[in-house]
PDB file of C-alpha atoms in Angstrom:
ATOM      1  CA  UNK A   1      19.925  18.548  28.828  1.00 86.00           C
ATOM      2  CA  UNK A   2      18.575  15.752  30.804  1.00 91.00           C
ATOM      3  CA  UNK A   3      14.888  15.960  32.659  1.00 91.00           C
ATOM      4  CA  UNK A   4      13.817  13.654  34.808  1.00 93.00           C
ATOM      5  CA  UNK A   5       9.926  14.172  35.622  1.00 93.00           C
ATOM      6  CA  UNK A   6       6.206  12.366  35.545  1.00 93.00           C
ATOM      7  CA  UNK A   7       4.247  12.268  32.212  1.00 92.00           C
ATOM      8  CA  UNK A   8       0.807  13.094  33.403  1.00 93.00           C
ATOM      9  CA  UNK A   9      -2.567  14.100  31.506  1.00 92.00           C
ATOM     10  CA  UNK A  10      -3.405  17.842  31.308  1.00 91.00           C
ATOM     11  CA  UNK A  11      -6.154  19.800  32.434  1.00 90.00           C
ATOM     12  CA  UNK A  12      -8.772  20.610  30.411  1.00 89.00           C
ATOM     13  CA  UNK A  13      -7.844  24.423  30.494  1.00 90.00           C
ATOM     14  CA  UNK A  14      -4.279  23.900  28.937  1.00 89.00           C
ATOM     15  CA  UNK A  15      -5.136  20.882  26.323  1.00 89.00           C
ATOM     16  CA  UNK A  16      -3.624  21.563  23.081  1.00 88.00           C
ATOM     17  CA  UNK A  17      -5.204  19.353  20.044  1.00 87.00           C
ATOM     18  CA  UNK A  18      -3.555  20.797  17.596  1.00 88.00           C
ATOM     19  CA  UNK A  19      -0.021  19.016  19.510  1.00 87.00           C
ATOM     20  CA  UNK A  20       0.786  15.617  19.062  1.00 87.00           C
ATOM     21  CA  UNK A  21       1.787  15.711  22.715  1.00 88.00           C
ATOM     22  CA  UNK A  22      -1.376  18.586  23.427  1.00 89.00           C
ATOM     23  CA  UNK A  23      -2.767  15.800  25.926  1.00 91.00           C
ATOM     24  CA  UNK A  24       0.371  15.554  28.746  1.00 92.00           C
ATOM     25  CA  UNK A  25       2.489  17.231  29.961  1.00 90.00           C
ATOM     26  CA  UNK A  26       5.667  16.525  31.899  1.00 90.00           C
ATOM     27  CA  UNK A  27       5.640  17.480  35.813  1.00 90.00           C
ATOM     28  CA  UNK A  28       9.620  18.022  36.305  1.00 92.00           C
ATOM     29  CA  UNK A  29      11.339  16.736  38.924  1.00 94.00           C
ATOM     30  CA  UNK A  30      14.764  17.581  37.976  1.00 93.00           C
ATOM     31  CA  UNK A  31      16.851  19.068  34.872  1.00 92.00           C
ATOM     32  CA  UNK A  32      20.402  18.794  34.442  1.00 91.00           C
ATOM     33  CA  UNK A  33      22.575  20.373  31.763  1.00 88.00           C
ATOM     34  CA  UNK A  34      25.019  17.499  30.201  1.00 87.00           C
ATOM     35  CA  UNK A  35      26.535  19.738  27.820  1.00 80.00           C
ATOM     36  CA  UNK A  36      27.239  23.328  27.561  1.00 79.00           C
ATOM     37  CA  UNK A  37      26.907  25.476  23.849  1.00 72.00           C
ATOM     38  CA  UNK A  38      30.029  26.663  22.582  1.00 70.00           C
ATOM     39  CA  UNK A  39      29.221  28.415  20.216  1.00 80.00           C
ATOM     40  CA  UNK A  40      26.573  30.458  18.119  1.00 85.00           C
ATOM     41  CA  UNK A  41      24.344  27.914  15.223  1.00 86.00           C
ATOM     42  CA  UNK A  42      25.479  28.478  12.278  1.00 88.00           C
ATOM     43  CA  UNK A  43      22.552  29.810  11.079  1.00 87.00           C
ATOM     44  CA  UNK A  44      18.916  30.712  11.994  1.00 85.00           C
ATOM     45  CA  UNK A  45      16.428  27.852  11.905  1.00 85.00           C
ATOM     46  CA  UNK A  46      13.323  29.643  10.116  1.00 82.00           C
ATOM     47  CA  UNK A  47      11.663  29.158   6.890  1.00 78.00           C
ATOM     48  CA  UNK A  48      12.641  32.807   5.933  1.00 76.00           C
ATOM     49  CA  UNK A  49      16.216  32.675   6.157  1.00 77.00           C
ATOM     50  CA  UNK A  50      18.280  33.445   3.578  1.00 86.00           C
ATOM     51  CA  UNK A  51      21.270  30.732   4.136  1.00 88.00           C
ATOM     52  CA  UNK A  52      23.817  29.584   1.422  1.00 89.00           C
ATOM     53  CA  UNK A  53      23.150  26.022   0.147  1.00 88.00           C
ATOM     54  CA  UNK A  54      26.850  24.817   1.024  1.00 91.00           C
ATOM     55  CA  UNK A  55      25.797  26.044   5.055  1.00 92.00           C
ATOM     56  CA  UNK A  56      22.604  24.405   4.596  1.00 89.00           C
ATOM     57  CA  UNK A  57      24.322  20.752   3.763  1.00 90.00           C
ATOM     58  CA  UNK A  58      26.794  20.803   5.961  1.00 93.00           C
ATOM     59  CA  UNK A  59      24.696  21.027   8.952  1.00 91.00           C
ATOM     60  CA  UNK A  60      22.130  19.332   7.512  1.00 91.00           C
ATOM     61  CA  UNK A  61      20.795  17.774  10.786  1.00 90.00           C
ATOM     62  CA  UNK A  62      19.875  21.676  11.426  1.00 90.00           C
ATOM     63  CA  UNK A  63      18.267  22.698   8.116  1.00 90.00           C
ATOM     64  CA  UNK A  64      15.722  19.860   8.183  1.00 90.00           C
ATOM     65  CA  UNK A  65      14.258  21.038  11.293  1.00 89.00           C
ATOM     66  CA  UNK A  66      12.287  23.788   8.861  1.00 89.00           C
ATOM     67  CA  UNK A  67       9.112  23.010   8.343  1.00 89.00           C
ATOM     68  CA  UNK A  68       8.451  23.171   4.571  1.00 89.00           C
ATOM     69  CA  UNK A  69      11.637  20.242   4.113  1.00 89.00           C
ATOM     70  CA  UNK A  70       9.855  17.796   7.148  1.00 90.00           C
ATOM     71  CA  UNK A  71       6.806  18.782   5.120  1.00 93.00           C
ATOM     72  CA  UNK A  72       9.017  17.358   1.355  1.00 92.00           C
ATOM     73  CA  UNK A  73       9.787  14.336   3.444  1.00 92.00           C
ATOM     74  CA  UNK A  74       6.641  13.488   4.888  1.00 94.00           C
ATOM     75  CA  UNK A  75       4.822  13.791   1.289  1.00 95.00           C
ATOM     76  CA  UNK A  76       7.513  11.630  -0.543  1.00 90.00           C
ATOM     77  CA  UNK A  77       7.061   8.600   2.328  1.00 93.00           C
ATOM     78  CA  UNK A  78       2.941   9.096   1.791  1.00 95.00           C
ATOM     79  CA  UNK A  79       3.446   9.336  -2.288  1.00 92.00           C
ATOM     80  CA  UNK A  80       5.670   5.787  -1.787  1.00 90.00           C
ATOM     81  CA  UNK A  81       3.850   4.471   0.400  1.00 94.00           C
ATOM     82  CA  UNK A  82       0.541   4.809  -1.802  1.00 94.00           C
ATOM     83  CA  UNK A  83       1.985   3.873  -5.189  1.00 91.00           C
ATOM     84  CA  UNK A  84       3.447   0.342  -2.828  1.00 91.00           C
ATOM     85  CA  UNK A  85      -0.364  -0.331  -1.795  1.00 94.00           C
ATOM     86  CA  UNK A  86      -1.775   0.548  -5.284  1.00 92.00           C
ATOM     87  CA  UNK A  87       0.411  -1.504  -7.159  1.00 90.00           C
ATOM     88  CA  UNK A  88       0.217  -4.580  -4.288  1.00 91.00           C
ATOM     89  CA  UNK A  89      -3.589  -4.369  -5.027  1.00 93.00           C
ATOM     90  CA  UNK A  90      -2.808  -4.704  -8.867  1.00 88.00           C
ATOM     91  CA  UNK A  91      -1.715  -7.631  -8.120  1.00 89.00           C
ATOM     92  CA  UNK A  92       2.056  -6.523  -9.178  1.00 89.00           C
ATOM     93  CA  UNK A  93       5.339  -7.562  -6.944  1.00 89.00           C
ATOM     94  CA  UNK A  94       7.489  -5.238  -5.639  1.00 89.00           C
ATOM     95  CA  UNK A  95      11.498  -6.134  -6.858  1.00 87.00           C
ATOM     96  CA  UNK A  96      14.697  -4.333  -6.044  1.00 84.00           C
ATOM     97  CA  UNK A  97      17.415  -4.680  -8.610  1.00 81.00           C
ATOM     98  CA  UNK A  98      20.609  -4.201  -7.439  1.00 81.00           C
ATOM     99  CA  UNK A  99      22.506  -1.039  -6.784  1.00 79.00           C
ATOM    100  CA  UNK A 100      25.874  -1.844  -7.878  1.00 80.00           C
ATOM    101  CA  UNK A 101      26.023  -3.456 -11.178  1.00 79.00           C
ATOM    102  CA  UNK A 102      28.229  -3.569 -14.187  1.00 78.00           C
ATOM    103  CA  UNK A 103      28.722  -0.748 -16.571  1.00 76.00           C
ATOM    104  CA  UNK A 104      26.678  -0.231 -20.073  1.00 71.00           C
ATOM    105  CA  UNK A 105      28.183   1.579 -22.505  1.00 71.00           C
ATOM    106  CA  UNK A 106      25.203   3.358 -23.647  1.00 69.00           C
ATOM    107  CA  UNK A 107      23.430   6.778 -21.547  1.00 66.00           C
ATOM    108  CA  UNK A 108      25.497   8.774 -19.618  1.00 70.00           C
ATOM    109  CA  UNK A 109      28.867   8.375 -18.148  1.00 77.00           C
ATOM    110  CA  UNK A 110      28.182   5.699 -15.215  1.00 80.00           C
ATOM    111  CA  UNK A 111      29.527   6.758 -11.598  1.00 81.00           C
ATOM    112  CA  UNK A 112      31.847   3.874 -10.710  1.00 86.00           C
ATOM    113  CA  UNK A 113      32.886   2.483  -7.374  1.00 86.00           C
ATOM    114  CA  UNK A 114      35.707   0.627  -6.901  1.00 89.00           C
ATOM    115  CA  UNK A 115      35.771  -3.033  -5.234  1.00 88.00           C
ATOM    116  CA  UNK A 116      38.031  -3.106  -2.360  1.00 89.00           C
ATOM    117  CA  UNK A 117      38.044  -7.442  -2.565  1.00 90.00           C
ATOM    118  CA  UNK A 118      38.846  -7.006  -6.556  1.00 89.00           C
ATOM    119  CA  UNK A 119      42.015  -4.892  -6.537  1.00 91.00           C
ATOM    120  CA  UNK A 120      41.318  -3.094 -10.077  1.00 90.00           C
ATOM    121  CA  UNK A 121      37.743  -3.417 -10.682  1.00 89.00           C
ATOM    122  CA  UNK A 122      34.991  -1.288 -10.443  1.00 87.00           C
ATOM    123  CA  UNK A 123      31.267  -1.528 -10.002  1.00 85.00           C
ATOM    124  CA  UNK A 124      28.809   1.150 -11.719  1.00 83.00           C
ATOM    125  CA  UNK A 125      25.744   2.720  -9.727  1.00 79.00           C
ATOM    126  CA  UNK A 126      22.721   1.930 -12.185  1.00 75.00           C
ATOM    127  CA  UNK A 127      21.532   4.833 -14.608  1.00 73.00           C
ATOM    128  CA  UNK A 128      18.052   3.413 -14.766  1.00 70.00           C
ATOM    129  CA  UNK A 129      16.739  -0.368 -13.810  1.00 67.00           C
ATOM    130  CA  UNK A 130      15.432  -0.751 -16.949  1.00 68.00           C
ATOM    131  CA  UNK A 131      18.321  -3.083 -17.869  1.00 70.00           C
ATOM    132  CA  UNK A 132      16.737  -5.452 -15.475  1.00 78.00           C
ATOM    133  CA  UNK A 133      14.194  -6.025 -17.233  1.00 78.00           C
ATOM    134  CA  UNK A 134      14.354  -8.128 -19.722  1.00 78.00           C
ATOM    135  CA  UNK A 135      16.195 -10.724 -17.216  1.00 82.00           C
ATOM    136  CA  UNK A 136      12.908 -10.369 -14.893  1.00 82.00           C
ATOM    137  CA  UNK A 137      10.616 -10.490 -17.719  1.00 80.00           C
ATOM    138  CA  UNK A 138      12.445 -13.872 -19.262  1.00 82.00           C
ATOM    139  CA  UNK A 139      12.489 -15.917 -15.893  1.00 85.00           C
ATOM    140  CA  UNK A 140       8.787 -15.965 -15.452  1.00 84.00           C
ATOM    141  CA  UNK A 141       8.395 -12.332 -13.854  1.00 83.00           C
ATOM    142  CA  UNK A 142       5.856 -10.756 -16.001  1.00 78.00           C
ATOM    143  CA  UNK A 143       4.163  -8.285 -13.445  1.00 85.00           C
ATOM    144  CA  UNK A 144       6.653  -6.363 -11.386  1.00 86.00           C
ATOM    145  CA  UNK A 145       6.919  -2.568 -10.239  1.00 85.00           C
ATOM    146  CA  UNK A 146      10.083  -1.059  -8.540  1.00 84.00           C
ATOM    147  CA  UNK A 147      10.874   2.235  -7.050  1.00 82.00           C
ATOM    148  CA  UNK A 148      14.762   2.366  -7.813  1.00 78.00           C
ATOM    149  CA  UNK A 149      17.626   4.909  -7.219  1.00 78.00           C
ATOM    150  CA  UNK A 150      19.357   6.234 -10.574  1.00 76.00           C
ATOM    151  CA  UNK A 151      22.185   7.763 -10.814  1.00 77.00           C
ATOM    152  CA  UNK A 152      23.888   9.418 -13.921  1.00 75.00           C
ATOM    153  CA  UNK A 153      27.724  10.951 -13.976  1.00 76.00           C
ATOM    154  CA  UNK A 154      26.519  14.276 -16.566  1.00 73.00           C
ATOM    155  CA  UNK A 155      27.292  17.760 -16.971  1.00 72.00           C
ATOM    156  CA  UNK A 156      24.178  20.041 -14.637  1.00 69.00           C
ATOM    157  CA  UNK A 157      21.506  20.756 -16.736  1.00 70.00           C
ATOM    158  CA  UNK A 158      18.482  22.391 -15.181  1.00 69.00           C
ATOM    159  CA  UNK A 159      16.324  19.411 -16.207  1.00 70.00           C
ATOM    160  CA  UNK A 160      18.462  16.344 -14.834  1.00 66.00           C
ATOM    161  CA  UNK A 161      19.975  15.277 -11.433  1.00 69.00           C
ATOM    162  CA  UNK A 162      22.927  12.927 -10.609  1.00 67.00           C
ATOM    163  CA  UNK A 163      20.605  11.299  -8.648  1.00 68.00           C
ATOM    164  CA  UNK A 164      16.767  10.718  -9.235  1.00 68.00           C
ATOM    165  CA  UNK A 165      13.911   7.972  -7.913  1.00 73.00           C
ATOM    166  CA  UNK A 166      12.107   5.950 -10.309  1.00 69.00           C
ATOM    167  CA  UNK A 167       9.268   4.616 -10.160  1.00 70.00           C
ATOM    168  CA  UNK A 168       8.390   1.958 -12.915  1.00 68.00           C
ATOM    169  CA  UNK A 169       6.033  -0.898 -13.417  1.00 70.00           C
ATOM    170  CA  UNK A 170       6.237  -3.412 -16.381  1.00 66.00           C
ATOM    171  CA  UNK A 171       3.596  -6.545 -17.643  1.00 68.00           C
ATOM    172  CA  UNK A 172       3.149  -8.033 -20.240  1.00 60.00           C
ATOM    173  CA  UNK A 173      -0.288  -7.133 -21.093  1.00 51.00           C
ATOM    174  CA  UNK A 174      -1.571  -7.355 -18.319  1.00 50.00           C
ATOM    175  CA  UNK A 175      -5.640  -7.118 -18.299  1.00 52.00           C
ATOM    176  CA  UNK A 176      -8.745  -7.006 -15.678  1.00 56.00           C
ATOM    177  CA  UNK A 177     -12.220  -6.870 -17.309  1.00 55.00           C
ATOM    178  CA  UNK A 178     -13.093  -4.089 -19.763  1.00 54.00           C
ATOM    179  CA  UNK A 179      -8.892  -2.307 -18.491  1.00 56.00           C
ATOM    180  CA  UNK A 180      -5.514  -3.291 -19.324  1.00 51.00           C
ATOM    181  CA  UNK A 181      -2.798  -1.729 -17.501  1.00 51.00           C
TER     182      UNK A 181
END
């Protein structure tokens, strides 16, 4: 659906403040339907419905127009974006290790990609970026944090994912007056 029309500010009577958009409204000058539904959605967008976790993924793009998920996302950009400024005003840099790497042969099976320009090959996806460390830690690094990706090729358990978000931070003694972090 297309609609053409004139943002305007609204009248006192019908302001909204708890709206983003509670302050205009849009005077319509013309709507046009570009595309017709076909069918029924798949399911019922409401936080009460009870929908089967394989429906839920595969029309993802619906399911995360429920409130409490926007809600999970909003709180995990606020929770990074905190721990970024916290550890900035530590006075600790912020490093991304890589994402494909070479596989360790201790932990848990790695997940491995192959590399289509080395016929035969394979990176691994990282099961934790603590393997980084000592390499950042030698060249002259000594006061880093990172919020990393892991991923881990195991058997479900109910406390471990194949894919998890790390946040770690490593000095070597580092110290302010009367603290050391």
């Amino acid at each position: 659906m297309t609609i053409t029309g004139t943002v305007r500010k609204r009248s006192k009577e019908t302001l909204n403040k708890k709206l983003a958009t509670g302050e205009v409204e849009v005077f319509i000058k013309n709507i046009e339907v570009v595309g017709k539904r076909t069918k029924e959605l798949p399911f019922e967008i409401s936080e009460n419905s009870n929908v089967r976790e394989d429906l839920r993924l595969q029309y993802r793009f619906l399911d995360l127009r429920r409130k409490s998920l926007r809600d999970r996302l909003i709180l995990r950009a606020n929770v990074m974006a905190y721990l970024r400024k916290r550890m900035t005003e530590e006075g600790f840099l912020e490093i991304q290790t890589p994402i494909l790497t070479s596989s360790s042969p201790e932990g848990a099976r790695d997940y491995l990609v192959p590399s289509r320009v080395h016929p035969g090959t394979f990176y691994a996806l990282p099961q934790a970026p603590q393997q980084f460390k000592q390499l950042l830690m030698v060249s002259g690094i000594d006061k880093y944090f990172q919020i990393a990706p892991c991923f881990r090729d195991e058997d479900a358990r109910a406390d471990r994912s194949p894919r998890r978000i790390l946040s770690t931070r490593y000095g070597n003694v580092v110290c302010r007056p009367r603290r050391c972090i």
